[in-house]
N, CA, C and O atoms as a MOPAC input file, in Angstrom:
PM7 MOZYME 1SCF
protein

 N     86.02900 1   -12.63900 1   -32.20300 1
 C     84.97100 1   -12.20700 1   -32.97200 1
 C     85.50500 1   -11.15400 1   -33.93800 1
 O     86.22400 1   -10.25900 1   -33.49600 1
 N     85.22100 1   -11.20600 1   -35.11800 1
 C     85.63000 1   -10.22900 1   -36.11500 1
 C     84.82700 1    -8.99300 1   -36.17100 1
 O     83.70700 1    -8.95200 1   -35.66200 1
 N     85.34700 1    -8.01300 1   -36.75400 1
 C     84.55800 1    -6.72700 1   -36.88800 1
 C     83.29500 1    -6.87100 1   -37.72600 1
 O     83.30200 1    -7.55000 1   -38.75200 1
 N     82.24800 1    -6.25400 1   -37.30700 1
 C     80.99000 1    -6.28900 1   -38.02800 1
 C     80.62200 1    -5.00700 1   -38.61400 1
 O     80.52200 1    -4.03900 1   -37.85900 1
 N     80.39600 1    -4.86700 1   -39.93500 1
 C     80.14300 1    -3.54500 1   -40.49000 1
 C     78.75300 1    -3.03200 1   -40.00900 1
 O     77.81300 1    -3.81500 1   -39.87300 1
 N     78.64400 1    -1.72500 1   -39.76100 1
 C     77.43500 1    -1.13000 1   -39.28000 1
 C     77.46700 1     0.31100 1   -39.68700 1
 O     78.49600 1     0.98000 1   -39.59100 1
 N     76.27100 1     0.81200 1   -40.16700 1
 C     76.23400 1     2.25400 1   -40.51200 1
 C     76.16300 1     3.12300 1   -39.27500 1
 O     75.89900 1     2.60900 1   -38.18800 1
 N     76.39200 1     4.44400 1   -39.40000 1
 C     76.37600 1     5.24000 1   -38.34000 1
 C     75.03600 1     5.32900 1   -37.70700 1
 O     74.96500 1     5.46200 1   -36.48500 1
 N     73.91700 1     5.26400 1   -38.47800 1
 C     72.56300 1     5.31800 1   -38.00000 1
 C     72.27700 1     4.03700 1   -37.19000 1
 O     71.58400 1     4.08400 1   -36.17400 1
 N     72.82900 1     2.87200 1   -37.65900 1
 C     72.57400 1     1.67400 1   -37.02800 1
 C     73.31000 1     1.59000 1   -35.66300 1
 O     72.76900 1     0.98500 1   -34.73800 1
 N     74.48900 1     2.15900 1   -35.50600 1
 C     75.21900 1     2.22800 1   -34.32700 1
 C     74.53100 1     3.19300 1   -33.33700 1
 O     74.51600 1     2.91100 1   -32.13900 1
 N     73.98200 1     4.28200 1   -33.78600 1
 C     73.27900 1     5.15700 1   -32.97300 1
 C     71.97300 1     4.49100 1   -32.43200 1
 O     71.64600 1     4.63900 1   -31.25400 1
 N     71.26700 1     3.79000 1   -33.26900 1
 C     70.06800 1     3.07200 1   -32.75300 1
 C     70.42500 1     2.04500 1   -31.64600 1
 O     69.71100 1     1.94100 1   -30.64900 1
 N     71.47800 1     1.32700 1   -31.82000 1
 C     71.89700 1     0.39900 1   -30.79700 1
 C     72.25400 1     1.10500 1   -29.50100 1
 O     71.88500 1     0.66300 1   -28.41300 1
 N     72.98800 1     2.22300 1   -29.63600 1
 C     73.31100 1     3.06700 1   -28.41500 1
 C     72.16000 1     3.55300 1   -27.73000 1
 O     72.14300 1     3.58500 1   -26.50000 1
 N     71.12300 1     3.96400 1   -28.47500 1
 C     69.89800 1     4.44100 1   -27.89400 1
 C     69.06400 1     3.28500 1   -27.13200 1
 O     68.47900 1     3.47300 1   -26.06500 1
 N     69.09200 1     2.22200 1   -27.74600 1
 C     68.47600 1     0.98200 1   -27.19900 1
 C     69.17900 1     0.59900 1   -25.90200 1
 O     68.52300 1     0.24800 1   -24.92100 1
 N     70.41600 1     0.65800 1   -25.89000 1
 C     71.27800 1     0.26300 1   -24.71500 1
 C     70.99200 1     1.21500 1   -23.56500 1
 O     70.75600 1     0.82200 1   -22.42200 1
 N     71.02700 1     2.46600 1   -23.92600 1
 C     70.70700 1     3.49100 1   -22.89200 1
 C     69.34500 1     3.34000 1   -22.23800 1
 O     69.18800 1     3.40500 1   -21.01900 1
 N     68.32100 1     3.12400 1   -23.15500 1
 C     66.99600 1     2.85200 1   -22.63600 1
 C     66.85700 1     1.61900 1   -21.74200 1
 O     66.17400 1     1.62800 1   -20.71800 1
 N     67.53000 1     0.57400 1   -22.17500 1
 C     67.56100 1    -0.67400 1   -21.31200 1
 C     68.16000 1    -0.39800 1   -19.97900 1
 O     67.64100 1    -0.84500 1   -18.95600 1
 N     69.24800 1     0.33200 1   -19.96300 1
 C     69.92200 1     0.55900 1   -18.72100 1
 C     69.24200 1     1.57700 1   -17.77300 1
 O     69.30400 1     1.44100 1   -16.55100 1
 N     68.60000 1     2.58800 1   -18.36300 1
 C     68.11600 1     3.64600 1   -17.55500 1
 C     66.53500 1     3.51800 1   -17.27400 1
 O     66.01400 1     4.04400 1   -16.29100 1
 N     65.90700 1     2.86100 1   -18.11300 1
 C     64.39600 1     2.71600 1   -18.01500 1
 C     63.92500 1     1.35800 1   -17.66100 1
 O     63.31300 1     1.13100 1   -16.61700 1
 N     64.22400 1     0.44400 1   -18.55900 1
 C     63.76500 1    -1.01600 1   -18.40500 1
 C     64.41200 1    -1.74800 1   -17.16200 1
 O     63.72600 1    -2.40000 1   -16.37300 1
 N     65.70100 1    -1.60400 1   -17.04900 1
 C     66.31800 1    -2.24700 1   -15.88100 1
 C     65.77000 1    -1.84000 1   -14.52200 1
 O     65.39200 1    -2.67000 1   -13.69500 1
 N     65.74400 1    -0.55100 1   -14.33200 1
 C     65.15400 1    -0.06000 1   -13.01700 1
 C     63.69400 1    -0.44000 1   -12.88400 1
 O     63.29300 1    -0.73900 1   -11.75900 1
 N     62.88900 1    -0.45900 1   -13.86800 1
 C     61.51900 1    -0.82400 1   -13.88200 1
 C     61.35100 1    -2.30600 1   -13.47000 1
 O     60.48100 1    -2.61600 1   -12.65600 1
 N     62.17200 1    -3.21800 1   -14.02000 1
 C     61.98700 1    -4.58900 1   -13.67900 1
 C     62.50200 1    -4.82500 1   -12.24700 1
 O     61.94100 1    -5.65700 1   -11.53400 1
 N     63.57100 1    -4.10400 1   -11.80300 1
 C     64.00100 1    -4.24200 1   -10.42600 1
 C     62.82000 1    -3.85100 1    -9.49900 1
 O     62.53600 1    -4.54600 1    -8.52400 1
 N     62.16000 1    -2.75800 1    -9.81100 1
 C     61.01600 1    -2.40600 1    -9.04800 1
 C     59.93400 1    -3.40500 1    -9.01100 1
 O     59.37800 1    -3.65300 1    -7.94100 1
 N     59.58500 1    -4.01300 1   -10.14000 1
 C     58.63400 1    -5.05400 1   -10.25400 1
 C     58.97700 1    -6.30200 1    -9.37600 1
 O     58.11100 1    -6.87700 1    -8.71800 1
 N     60.29200 1    -6.69000 1    -9.40000 1
 C     60.74200 1    -7.75000 1    -8.59400 1
 C     60.56100 1    -7.41200 1    -7.07000 1
 O     60.09200 1    -8.24800 1    -6.29800 1
 N     60.93500 1    -6.19800 1    -6.67500 1
 C     60.74000 1    -5.80500 1    -5.33500 1
 C     59.19500 1    -5.83300 1    -4.88600 1
 O     58.89600 1    -6.27100 1    -3.77500 1
 N     58.35400 1    -5.41900 1    -5.65900 1
 C     56.89900 1    -5.40100 1    -5.43300 1
 C     56.44500 1    -6.88400 1    -5.29800 1
 O     55.73400 1    -7.27100 1    -4.37100 1
 N     56.88000 1    -7.63300 1    -6.23000 1
 C     56.51400 1    -9.09000 1    -6.12800 1
 C     57.03500 1    -9.82500 1    -4.87500 1
 O     56.34400 1   -10.67500 1    -4.31400 1
 N     58.19800 1    -9.50100 1    -4.47000 1
 C     58.77400 1   -10.05100 1    -3.20800 1
 C     57.86300 1    -9.60500 1    -2.07900 1
 O     57.61800 1   -10.38800 1    -1.16200 1
 N     57.39900 1    -8.49700 1    -2.10100 1
 C     56.67200 1    -7.87900 1    -0.96400 1
 C     55.31000 1    -8.66100 1    -0.77500 1
 O     54.68600 1    -8.64000 1     0.28600 1
 N     54.91900 1    -9.33300 1    -1.86800 1
 C     53.57300 1   -10.06100 1    -1.73300 1
 C     53.69300 1   -11.41900 1    -1.06100 1
 O     52.69500 1   -12.12600 1    -0.91500 1
 N     54.90100 1   -11.79500 1    -0.65100 1
 C     55.10600 1   -12.98900 1     0.15300 1
 C     55.64800 1   -14.20100 1    -0.62900 1
 O     56.60300 1   -14.04600 1    -1.39000 1
 N     55.11500 1   -15.29700 1    -0.47600 1
 C     55.57200 1   -16.63300 1    -0.93400 1
 C     55.98500 1   -16.57000 1    -2.38000 1
 O     55.14000 1   -16.37300 1    -3.25400 1
 N     57.34500 1   -16.74200 1    -2.67500 1
 C     57.88300 1   -16.54600 1    -4.00300 1
 C     57.61600 1   -17.87800 1    -4.89400 1
 O     57.57700 1   -17.84600 1    -6.12400 1
 N     57.45600 1   -18.92300 1    -4.20300 1
 C     57.32600 1   -20.24200 1    -4.93000 1
 C     56.09400 1   -20.28700 1    -5.84700 1
 O     56.12500 1   -20.90400 1    -6.91200 1
 N     54.95800 1   -19.59100 1    -5.39600 1
 C     53.80800 1   -19.59900 1    -6.17300 1
 C     53.45700 1   -18.10400 1    -6.62700 1
 O     52.29700 1   -17.70100 1    -6.71600 1
 N     54.47700 1   -17.40300 1    -6.87700 1
 C     54.18000 1   -15.93900 1    -7.24200 1
 C     54.47700 1   -15.71700 1    -8.74600 1
 O     55.63500 1   -15.60700 1    -9.14800 1
 N     53.44900 1   -15.65600 1    -9.53000 1
 C     53.61600 1   -15.55800 1   -10.93400 1
 C     54.15500 1   -14.20400 1   -11.39300 1
 O     54.85000 1   -14.10300 1   -12.40400 1
 N     53.80400 1   -13.13300 1   -10.59900 1
 C     54.45300 1   -11.87100 1   -10.94900 1
 C     55.98900 1   -11.83100 1   -10.77000 1
 O     56.72200 1   -11.23000 1   -11.55600 1
 N     56.43500 1   -12.51700 1    -9.67400 1
 C     57.83100 1   -12.67600 1    -9.39600 1
 C     58.59100 1   -13.38200 1   -10.52400 1
 O     59.65400 1   -12.96400 1   -10.98300 1
 N     57.95300 1   -14.49300 1   -10.93200 1
 C     58.57700 1   -15.33600 1   -12.01300 1
 C     58.65600 1   -14.52200 1   -13.33900 1
 O     59.66400 1   -14.52500 1   -14.04600 1
 N     57.49300 1   -13.80900 1   -13.63200 1
 C     57.55100 1   -13.06400 1   -14.88200 1
 C     58.63400 1   -11.93500 1   -14.81700 1
 O     59.33200 1   -11.70000 1   -15.80400 1
 N     58.76700 1   -11.25100 1   -13.66800 1
 C     59.68600 1   -10.16000 1   -13.50000 1
 C     61.15200 1   -10.64400 1   -13.59800 1
 O     62.01500 1    -9.96400 1   -14.15400 1
 N     61.38600 1   -11.79300 1   -13.06100 1
 C     62.72000 1   -12.39400 1   -13.08700 1
 C     63.04100 1   -12.86300 1   -14.55400 1
 O     64.17500 1   -12.75200 1   -15.02000 1
 N     61.99000 1   -13.38900 1   -15.25400 1
 C     62.28100 1   -13.70600 1   -16.68700 1
 C     62.56200 1   -12.51700 1   -17.44800 1
 O     63.54700 1   -12.50400 1   -18.18800 1
 N     61.78000 1   -11.48100 1   -17.34500 1
 C     61.94000 1   -10.16900 1   -17.96100 1
 C     63.36600 1    -9.60100 1   -17.66100 1
 O     64.02400 1    -9.06800 1   -18.55400 1
 N     63.80400 1    -9.72300 1   -16.44000 1
 C     65.11200 1    -9.19800 1   -16.02700 1
 C     66.21100 1   -10.03000 1   -16.82300 1
 O     67.17300 1    -9.44900 1   -17.32600 1
 N     66.04700 1   -11.36700 1   -16.92000 1
 C     67.02900 1   -12.11800 1   -17.69300 1
 C     67.05100 1   -11.73000 1   -19.10000 1
 O     68.13000 1   -11.66200 1   -19.68800 1
 N     65.92100 1   -11.46400 1   -19.70200 1
 C     65.84700 1   -10.99500 1   -21.03200 1
 C     66.59900 1    -9.65600 1   -21.15400 1
 O     67.42200 1    -9.54000 1   -22.06200 1
 N     66.38400 1    -8.68400 1   -20.34400 1
 C     66.94600 1    -7.42300 1   -20.38600 1
 C     68.42600 1    -7.46200 1   -20.25000 1
 O     69.14500 1    -6.81100 1   -21.00800 1
 N     68.91700 1    -8.24900 1   -19.25200 1
 C     70.34400 1    -8.39100 1   -19.04800 1
 C     71.05100 1    -9.05700 1   -20.23300 1
 O     72.16900 1    -8.71500 1   -20.62000 1
 N     70.29800 1   -10.05900 1   -20.79200 1
 C     70.91600 1   -10.68000 1   -22.00900 1
 C     71.05700 1    -9.76000 1   -23.18200 1
 O     72.05400 1    -9.74700 1   -23.90300 1
 N     69.98100 1    -8.97200 1   -23.34200 1
 C     69.97100 1    -7.96700 1   -24.48000 1
 C     71.01800 1    -6.88300 1   -24.26900 1
 O     71.61600 1    -6.41500 1   -25.23900 1
 N     71.25300 1    -6.47600 1   -23.03900 1
 C     72.32400 1    -5.46600 1   -22.71600 1
 C     73.59200 1    -6.05800 1   -23.10400 1
 O     74.34400 1    -5.42300 1   -23.84300 1
 N     73.90800 1    -7.23200 1   -22.67300 1
 C     75.13700 1    -7.94200 1   -22.99700 1
 C     75.39600 1    -8.13100 1   -24.46800 1
 O     76.52400 1    -8.01700 1   -24.94700 1
 N     74.25200 1    -8.44200 1   -25.21800 1
 C     74.34900 1    -8.64700 1   -26.68800 1
 C     74.66300 1    -7.31400 1   -27.32400 1
 O     75.51800 1    -7.26300 1   -28.20900 1
 N     74.02400 1    -6.23800 1   -26.92600 1
 C     74.19600 1    -4.95300 1   -27.57000 1
 C     75.60400 1    -4.41100 1   -27.24400 1
 O     76.25000 1    -3.85000 1   -28.12900 1
 N     76.06100 1    -4.55100 1   -26.09100 1
 C     77.40200 1    -4.17400 1   -25.73900 1
 C     78.42400 1    -4.88800 1   -26.51500 1
 O     79.41100 1    -4.26700 1   -26.91100 1
 N     78.27000 1    -6.19400 1   -26.77800 1
 C     79.20800 1    -7.00200 1   -27.63000 1
 C     79.21000 1    -6.53900 1   -29.04300 1
 O     80.25600 1    -6.44200 1   -29.68500 1
 N     77.98400 1    -6.24000 1   -29.54800 1
 C     77.86600 1    -5.77700 1   -31.00300 1
 C     78.52100 1    -4.42800 1   -31.13000 1
 O     79.16800 1    -4.17000 1   -32.14500 1
 N     78.38100 1    -3.49700 1   -30.09300 1
 C     79.02200 1    -2.21700 1   -30.25000 1
 C     80.52000 1    -2.37600 1   -30.15700 1
 O     81.26700 1    -1.70000 1   -30.86400 1
 N     80.95600 1    -3.24900 1   -29.30600 1
 C     82.38300 1    -3.36900 1   -29.10900 1
 C     83.07800 1    -3.98900 1   -30.34100 1
 O     84.27000 1    -3.75400 1   -30.53700 1
 N     82.37100 1    -4.77000 1   -31.17000 1
 C     82.84400 1    -5.42100 1   -32.31400 1
 C     82.39000 1    -4.70500 1   -33.59100 1
 O     82.57000 1    -5.26700 1   -34.67100 1
 N     81.82500 1    -3.52700 1   -33.53100 1
 C     81.28200 1    -2.81200 1   -34.67300 1
 C     82.38400 1    -2.13500 1   -35.37100 1
 O     83.31700 1    -1.61900 1   -34.75500 1
 N     82.27800 1    -2.13300 1   -36.70900 1
 C     83.09500 1    -1.27400 1   -37.56800 1
 C     82.18800 1    -0.23500 1   -38.18900 1
 O     81.62500 1    -0.45100 1   -39.26300 1
 N     82.04500 1     0.91100 1   -37.50400 1
 C     81.05500 1     1.86300 1   -37.91900 1
 C     81.47600 1     2.57000 1   -39.19500 1
 O     82.57600 1     3.12000 1   -39.23200 1
 N     80.69800 1     2.58500 1   -40.19600 1
 C     81.07000 1     3.03500 1   -41.48300 1
 C     80.05800 1     4.08400 1   -41.92300 1
 O     78.85600 1     3.82600 1   -41.88100 1
 N     80.49300 1     5.20300 1   -42.32200 1
 C     79.58500 1     6.26800 1   -42.90200 1
 C     79.55300 1     6.03100 1   -44.34300 1
 O     80.59000 1     6.16800 1   -44.99200 1
 N     78.32400 1     5.64600 1   -44.97100 1
 C     78.29300 1     5.42700 1   -46.34000 1
 C     78.75500 1     6.51600 1   -47.24700 1
 O     79.26500 1     6.26800 1   -48.33900 1
 N     78.56800 1     7.76700 1   -46.77600 1
 C     79.04600 1     8.94800 1   -47.63600 1
 C     80.55300 1     8.97400 1   -47.73600 1
 O     81.09300 1     9.48900 1   -48.71500 1
 N     81.25100 1     8.43300 1   -46.74800 1
 C     82.73800 1     8.37000 1   -46.84400 1
 C     83.22000 1     7.38200 1   -47.79400 1
 O     84.33600 1     7.54800 1   -48.28600 1
 N     82.52900 1     6.39300 1   -48.10700 1
 C     83.02400 1     5.34700 1   -49.03600 1
 C     82.27400 1     5.26700 1   -50.39400 1
 O     82.35100 1     4.28100 1   -51.12700 1
 N     81.52200 1     6.40900 1   -50.68400 1
 C     80.83100 1     6.46400 1   -51.90900 1
 C     81.78700 1     6.19500 1   -53.05800 1
 O     82.88500 1     6.75100 1   -53.06800 1
 N     81.42100 1     5.37700 1   -54.01300 1
 C     82.26000 1     4.97800 1   -55.07800 1
 C     81.72600 1     5.80500 1   -56.34000 1
 O     80.63200 1     5.55700 1   -56.84600 1
 N     82.53200 1     6.74900 1   -56.78000 1
 C     82.07800 1     7.54900 1   -58.00600 1
 C     82.15500 1     6.72700 1   -59.28400 1
 O     81.69300 1     7.19000 1   -60.32600 1
 N     82.72000 1     5.52700 1   -59.24400 1
 C     82.80600 1     4.77100 1   -60.42200 1
 C     81.69100 1     3.94100 1   -60.64300 1
 O     81.70300 1     3.17600 1   -61.60800 1
 N     80.60100 1     3.99600 1   -59.77500 1
 C     79.43900 1     3.17500 1   -59.93200 1
 C     79.38200 1     1.81500 1   -59.33800 1
 O     78.40300 1     1.08400 1   -59.48600 1
 N     80.50200 1     1.46400 1   -58.62500 1
 C     80.49000 1     0.16800 1   -57.96700 1
 C     79.66500 1     0.21700 1   -56.75400 1
 O     79.50900 1     1.27800 1   -56.14900 1
 N     79.11000 1    -0.93100 1   -56.35700 1
 C     78.20400 1    -1.09600 1   -55.18400 1
 C     79.13200 1    -1.49400 1   -54.02300 1
 O     79.85500 1    -2.48900 1   -54.09200 1
 N     79.08300 1    -0.64500 1   -52.90800 1
 C     79.85400 1    -0.94900 1   -51.75000 1
 C     78.94400 1    -0.95900 1   -50.51400 1
 O     77.76800 1    -0.61900 1   -50.64600 1
 N     79.39200 1    -1.30300 1   -49.41100 1
 C     78.57100 1    -1.22200 1   -48.15100 1
 C     77.90300 1     0.14900 1   -48.03300 1
 O     78.55200 1     1.18000 1   -48.20800 1
 N     76.66300 1     0.15200 1   -47.74800 1
 C     75.93100 1     1.35300 1   -47.46200 1
 C     75.42600 1     1.92100 1   -48.72200 1
 O     74.74500 1     2.94500 1   -48.66600 1
 N     75.68300 1     1.37400 1   -49.83300 1
 C     75.18100 1     1.93900 1   -51.10800 1
 C     73.68600 1     1.68100 1   -51.24900 1
 O     73.16100 1     0.66000 1   -50.80500 1
 N     73.02200 1     2.64200 1   -51.88200 1
 C     71.64200 1     2.51000 1   -52.18300 1
 C     71.51400 1     2.36700 1   -53.74700 1
 O     71.96600 1     3.17700 1   -54.55600 1
 N     70.83800 1     1.22600 1   -54.04300 1
 C     70.73800 1     0.88500 1   -55.47600 1
 C     69.24000 1     0.72100 1   -55.83400 1
 O     68.41900 1     0.38900 1   -54.97800 1
 N     68.91900 1     0.95600 1   -57.08700 1
 C     67.59500 1     0.82100 1   -57.58300 1
 C     67.69400 1    -0.29100 1   -58.64600 1
 O     68.45600 1    -0.22900 1   -59.61000 1
 N     66.85500 1    -1.31300 1   -58.38600 1
 C     66.85200 1    -2.41400 1   -59.35200 1
 C     65.53400 1    -2.41000 1   -60.05900 1
 O     64.52800 1    -2.02100 1   -59.46500 1
 N     65.49000 1    -2.83100 1   -61.32300 1
 C     64.33100 1    -2.84800 1   -62.01600 1
 C     64.04800 1    -4.22700 1   -62.68400 1
 O     64.96000 1    -4.83100 1   -63.25000 1
 N     62.85200 1    -4.69500 1   -62.62100 1
 C     62.54400 1    -5.98600 1   -63.21200 1
 C     62.50300 1    -5.75000 1   -64.65800 1
 O     61.82000 1    -4.82700 1   -65.10400 1
 N     63.20800 1    -6.54300 1   -65.44700 1
 C     63.26100 1    -6.30100 1   -66.93500 1
 C     61.96900 1    -6.56900 1   -67.62500 1
 O     61.65300 1    -5.93800 1   -68.63300 1
 N     61.16600 1    -7.55500 1   -67.06600 1
 C     59.91500 1    -7.92900 1   -67.69500 1
 C     58.78000 1    -7.00500 1   -67.35100 1
 O     58.01300 1    -6.57200 1   -68.21100 1
 N     58.68900 1    -6.70700 1   -66.04900 1
 C     57.49300 1    -5.85600 1   -65.61900 1
 C     57.78300 1    -4.38000 1   -65.49700 1
 O     56.88500 1    -3.53800 1   -65.48800 1
 N     59.05400 1    -4.09900 1   -65.40500 1
 C     59.44000 1    -2.67700 1   -65.21900 1
 C     59.32100 1    -2.11100 1   -63.86600 1
 O     59.54300 1    -0.92300 1   -63.63300 1
 N     58.93700 1    -3.04600 1   -62.89900 1
 C     58.73900 1    -2.63200 1   -61.48100 1
 C     60.16400 1    -2.37500 1   -60.88200 1
 O     61.08000 1    -3.17100 1   -61.08700 1
 N     60.31400 1    -1.30500 1   -60.18100 1
 C     61.55500 1    -0.94700 1   -59.54400 1
 C     61.47600 1    -1.06400 1   -58.13800 1
 O     60.39300 1    -0.86800 1   -57.58600 1
 N     62.64400 1    -1.40400 1   -57.38400 1
 C     62.79400 1    -1.52700 1   -55.99600 1
 C     64.05800 1    -0.86700 1   -55.66300 1
 O     64.98800 1    -0.89900 1   -56.46800 1
 N     64.16200 1    -0.25600 1   -54.50900 1
 C     65.33400 1     0.44400 1   -53.99300 1
 C     65.74000 1    -0.27300 1   -52.73200 1
 O     64.95400 1    -0.51000 1   -51.81500 1
 N     67.11800 1    -0.62900 1   -52.74000 1
 C     67.67900 1    -1.23000 1   -51.56000 1
 C     68.89800 1    -0.50000 1   -51.07300 1
 O     69.60300 1     0.13700 1   -51.85500 1
 N     69.14800 1    -0.58500 1   -49.80300 1
 C     70.46400 1    -0.09200 1   -49.16700 1
 C     71.08800 1    -1.28300 1   -48.54800 1
 O     70.38600 1    -2.05700 1   -47.89800 1
 N     72.36400 1    -1.48700 1   -48.70100 1
 C     73.07700 1    -2.61700 1   -48.11000 1
 C     73.48400 1    -2.01400 1   -46.62600 1
 O     74.06700 1    -0.93600 1   -46.50800 1
 N     73.13200 1    -2.78300 1   -45.59500 1
 C     73.54000 1    -2.35800 1   -44.23600 1
 C     73.92000 1    -3.54100 1   -43.51600 1
 O     73.86300 1    -4.66200 1   -44.02200 1
 N     74.34600 1    -3.28800 1   -42.22400 1
 C     74.72400 1    -4.37500 1   -41.25900 1
 C     73.65100 1    -5.33800 1   -40.95200 1
 O     72.48500 1    -5.02600 1   -41.18900 1
 N     73.94400 1    -6.45800 1   -40.45400 1
 C     73.02400 1    -7.49200 1   -40.21100 1
 C     71.92100 1    -6.97600 1   -39.22400 1
 O     70.74800 1    -7.24900 1   -39.48000 1
 N     72.21800 1    -6.28200 1   -38.16900 1
 C     71.35000 1    -5.76800 1   -37.15700 1
 C     70.33500 1    -4.73000 1   -37.70700 1
 O     69.24400 1    -4.57000 1   -37.16000 1
 N     70.71600 1    -4.04200 1   -38.78500 1
 C     69.97900 1    -2.95000 1   -39.25500 1
 C     68.96800 1    -3.31700 1   -40.39300 1
 O     68.12900 1    -2.49500 1   -40.76100 1
 N     69.06100 1    -4.54000 1   -40.93200 1
 C     68.34700 1    -5.00800 1   -42.06200 1
 C     66.87700 1    -5.00000 1   -41.80000 1
 O     66.42400 1    -5.57400 1   -40.81000 1
 N     66.14100 1    -4.38700 1   -42.62700 1
 C     64.67700 1    -4.39100 1   -42.45200 1
 C     64.04900 1    -4.19600 1   -43.91200 1
 O     63.97400 1    -3.08400 1   -44.43500 1
 N     63.62700 1    -5.31500 1   -44.49100 1
 C     63.28600 1    -5.29900 1   -45.93400 1
 C     62.12100 1    -4.33500 1   -46.27000 1
 O     62.04900 1    -3.78900 1   -47.37100 1
 N     61.20600 1    -4.14400 1   -45.28100 1
 C     60.08100 1    -3.19000 1   -45.52100 1
 C     60.61300 1    -1.79000 1   -45.71800 1
 O     59.96300 1    -0.96600 1   -46.36100 1
 N     61.77900 1    -1.50700 1   -45.18100 1
 C     62.30000 1    -0.10300 1   -45.32400 1
 C     63.32800 1    -0.08900 1   -46.42200 1
 O     63.98100 1     0.93100 1   -46.64100 1
 N     63.49700 1    -1.25000 1   -47.15700 1
 C     64.45100 1    -1.30900 1   -48.23700 1
 C     65.88100 1    -1.46100 1   -47.79000 1
 O     66.77700 1    -1.05900 1   -48.53100 1
 N     66.14700 1    -1.99900 1   -46.66300 1
 C     67.47500 1    -2.14700 1   -46.08900 1
 C     67.71700 1    -3.66400 1   -46.00900 1
 O     67.00200 1    -4.42500 1   -45.35700 1
 N     68.79200 1    -4.03400 1   -46.73200 1
 C     69.11800 1    -5.41700 1   -46.80100 1
 C     70.43500 1    -5.62900 1   -46.20900 1
 O     71.31300 1    -4.77300 1   -46.31300 1
 N     70.62600 1    -6.82700 1   -45.54200 1
 C     71.90100 1    -7.17700 1   -44.86800 1
 C     72.98700 1    -7.34500 1   -45.89900 1
 O     72.79100 1    -7.88100 1   -46.99000 1
 N     74.17200 1    -6.84600 1   -45.48300 1
 C     75.32400 1    -6.96300 1   -46.35900 1
 C     75.73200 1    -8.49100 1   -46.63000 1
 O     76.45600 1    -8.80800 1   -47.57400 1
 N     75.22600 1    -9.36200 1   -45.75800 1
 C     75.54000 1   -10.79700 1   -45.81900 1
 C     74.39700 1   -11.52700 1   -46.63400 1
 O     74.50300 1   -12.72900 1   -46.87600 1
 N     73.36200 1   -10.83400 1   -47.03300 1
 C     72.34100 1   -11.49000 1   -47.75400 1
 C     72.80700 1   -11.83600 1   -49.18400 1
 O     73.72600 1   -11.20300 1   -49.70400 1
 N     72.18300 1   -12.82100 1   -49.80400 1
 C     72.57700 1   -13.19500 1   -51.11300 1
 C     72.44300 1   -12.09600 1   -52.21700 1
 O     73.24000 1   -11.96800 1   -53.14700 1
 N     71.36600 1   -11.33700 1   -52.00800 1
 C     71.23900 1   -10.27700 1   -53.07300 1
 C     72.29200 1    -9.21200 1   -52.90100 1
 O     72.79700 1    -8.70300 1   -53.90200 1
 N     72.66300 1    -8.83700 1   -51.64800 1
 C     73.69100 1    -7.81500 1   -51.40900 1
 C     74.98300 1    -8.32400 1   -51.92700 1
 O     75.73200 1    -7.62600 1   -52.61100 1
 N     75.24400 1    -9.60200 1   -51.57900 1
 C     76.51600 1   -10.23400 1   -52.09400 1
 C     76.60800 1   -10.21400 1   -53.54900 1
 O     77.66000 1    -9.88400 1   -54.09600 1
 N     75.54600 1   -10.55300 1   -54.22300 1
 C     75.49000 1   -10.55500 1   -55.70200 1
 C     75.74000 1    -9.20000 1   -56.29800 1
 O     76.43800 1    -9.06800 1   -57.30300 1
 N     75.12800 1    -8.11300 1   -55.63100 1
 C     75.33200 1    -6.72500 1   -56.07800 1
 C     76.74100 1    -6.29200 1   -55.91300 1
 O     77.28200 1    -5.59300 1   -56.77000 1
 N     77.34900 1    -6.68200 1   -54.84200 1
 C     78.73000 1    -6.23000 1   -54.59900 1
 C     79.66400 1    -6.86600 1   -55.46500 1
 O     80.86300 1    -6.59500 1   -55.38700 1

């Protein structure tokens, strides 16, 4: 797997989520499984099935985040700011519709950080590729 660009803020967000999953969510689901087991027959125990499904989701997410962090190329946009006006990873740009005059602001970020409502677009999106 190749390196995946990610901003410092995006890497921190993933680390916080990983910490929460390991210290809060994982112990809570283990407790829920233990309580469901105490109720007896596991073959017809919906609480047990739900807790095991939740555990699978949490463990999968932990593995996913650990892989993303391991393959991340954390980039501080301030360090690569281009004074010549070129658009690079992490750059914030303002685009204006030539006909309506409406302006939008976007920042190019890593795939996991993209959130269009916050003006953050994936570096692999067509608009970010066109801008770069």
